[in-house]
């Protein structure tokens, strides 16, 4: 499982990180925390490292979020689509 996530991260890392940074920088009305998204039924699809920060991609139906760990216990998420 971890190997599959790592492989996906390598394939998706450049465009995914760029898209995640764009989504996180334009968090307007589409913001949430990872805990809230998990409680609403969103699933973790993949994750990538962006320098020292971990970005987690979550999806439910046709809505997707990129979540960045600000601290160990606090995340900031922005809607991608």
mmCIF file of C-alpha atoms in Angstrom:
data_model
loop_
_atom_site.group_PDB
_atom_site.id
_atom_site.type_symbol
_atom_site.label_atom_id
_atom_site.label_comp_id
_atom_site.label_asym_id
_atom_site.label_seq_id
_atom_site.Cartn_x
_atom_site.Cartn_y
_atom_site.Cartn_z
ATOM 1 C CA UNK A 1 0.000 0.000 0.000
ATOM 2 C CA UNK A 2 2.722 2.459 0.978
ATOM 3 C CA UNK A 3 4.666 1.570 -2.153
ATOM 4 C CA UNK A 4 1.621 2.322 -4.309
ATOM 5 C CA UNK A 5 1.130 5.706 -2.634
ATOM 6 C CA UNK A 6 4.817 6.530 -3.110
ATOM 7 C CA UNK A 7 4.648 5.576 -6.799
ATOM 8 C CA UNK A 8 1.537 7.679 -7.308
ATOM 9 C CA UNK A 9 3.216 10.580 -5.528
ATOM 10 C CA UNK A 10 6.172 10.429 -7.895
ATOM 11 C CA UNK A 11 3.937 10.371 -10.951
ATOM 12 C CA UNK A 12 1.617 13.094 -9.717
ATOM 13 C CA UNK A 13 3.983 15.203 -7.637
ATOM 14 C CA UNK A 14 4.771 18.166 -9.885
ATOM 15 C CA UNK A 15 1.278 18.897 -11.231
ATOM 16 C CA UNK A 16 -0.387 17.814 -8.005
ATOM 17 C CA UNK A 17 1.746 20.037 -5.791
ATOM 18 C CA UNK A 18 1.175 22.971 -8.124
ATOM 19 C CA UNK A 19 -2.580 22.367 -8.104
ATOM 20 C CA UNK A 20 -2.594 21.911 -4.333
ATOM 21 C CA UNK A 21 -0.696 25.142 -3.742
ATOM 22 C CA UNK A 22 -3.148 26.979 -5.992
ATOM 23 C CA UNK A 23 -6.116 25.468 -4.159
ATOM 24 C CA UNK A 24 -4.680 26.234 -0.735
ATOM 25 C CA UNK A 25 -3.797 29.806 -1.668
ATOM 26 C CA UNK A 26 -7.333 30.510 -2.868
ATOM 27 C CA UNK A 27 -9.266 29.130 0.076
ATOM 28 C CA UNK A 28 -12.441 31.166 -0.147
ATOM 29 C CA UNK A 29 -15.622 29.530 0.973
ATOM 30 C CA UNK A 30 -14.249 26.081 0.140
ATOM 31 C CA UNK A 31 -12.173 25.662 3.269
ATOM 32 C CA UNK A 32 -12.447 22.901 5.831
ATOM 33 C CA UNK A 33 -10.311 20.827 8.145
ATOM 34 C CA UNK A 34 -9.238 17.286 7.387
ATOM 35 C CA UNK A 35 -11.146 16.017 10.433
ATOM 36 C CA UNK A 36 -14.340 17.633 9.153
ATOM 37 C CA UNK A 37 -13.871 16.174 5.690
ATOM 38 C CA UNK A 38 -13.243 12.688 7.084
ATOM 39 C CA UNK A 39 -16.369 12.914 9.219
ATOM 40 C CA UNK A 40 -18.351 13.903 6.109
ATOM 41 C CA UNK A 41 -17.241 10.761 4.263
ATOM 42 C CA UNK A 42 -14.335 12.090 2.186
ATOM 43 C CA UNK A 43 -11.653 9.497 1.424
ATOM 44 C CA UNK A 44 -7.900 10.014 1.278
ATOM 45 C CA UNK A 45 -6.819 9.308 -2.302
ATOM 46 C CA UNK A 46 -3.096 10.105 -2.206
ATOM 47 C CA UNK A 47 -0.478 12.289 -0.562
ATOM 48 C CA UNK A 48 2.689 14.078 -1.648
ATOM 49 C CA UNK A 49 5.563 15.784 0.100
ATOM 50 C CA UNK A 50 6.111 19.424 -0.782
ATOM 51 C CA UNK A 51 9.452 20.213 0.811
ATOM 52 C CA UNK A 52 8.785 19.610 4.508
ATOM 53 C CA UNK A 53 4.981 19.785 4.241
ATOM 54 C CA UNK A 54 2.632 16.895 3.565
ATOM 55 C CA UNK A 55 -0.294 17.513 1.218
ATOM 56 C CA UNK A 56 -3.161 15.017 1.310
ATOM 57 C CA UNK A 57 -5.739 14.767 -1.480
ATOM 58 C CA UNK A 58 -9.271 13.778 -0.465
ATOM 59 C CA UNK A 59 -12.322 13.035 -2.582
ATOM 60 C CA UNK A 60 -16.017 12.300 -2.241
ATOM 61 C CA UNK A 61 -18.128 11.866 -5.353
ATOM 62 C CA UNK A 62 -17.000 14.680 -7.678
ATOM 63 C CA UNK A 63 -15.619 17.048 -5.039
ATOM 64 C CA UNK A 64 -11.919 17.035 -4.174
ATOM 65 C CA UNK A 65 -9.846 18.822 -1.536
ATOM 66 C CA UNK A 66 -6.125 19.339 -1.006
ATOM 67 C CA UNK A 67 -5.145 19.438 2.672
ATOM 68 C CA UNK A 68 -1.845 20.740 3.990
ATOM 69 C CA UNK A 69 -0.581 19.936 7.463
ATOM 70 C CA UNK A 70 0.148 23.313 9.056
ATOM 71 C CA UNK A 71 1.161 21.621 12.318
ATOM 72 C CA UNK A 72 0.989 18.047 13.477
ATOM 73 C CA UNK A 73 -2.612 18.484 14.655
ATOM 74 C CA UNK A 74 -3.906 21.284 12.412
ATOM 75 C CA UNK A 75 -4.672 21.137 8.697
ATOM 76 C CA UNK A 76 -5.853 23.638 6.169
ATOM 77 C CA UNK A 77 -7.835 22.353 3.224
ATOM 78 C CA UNK A 78 -9.047 23.950 0.048
ATOM 79 C CA UNK A 79 -11.462 22.728 -2.575
ATOM 80 C CA UNK A 80 -9.770 21.849 -5.868
ATOM 81 C CA UNK A 81 -12.734 21.769 -8.223
#
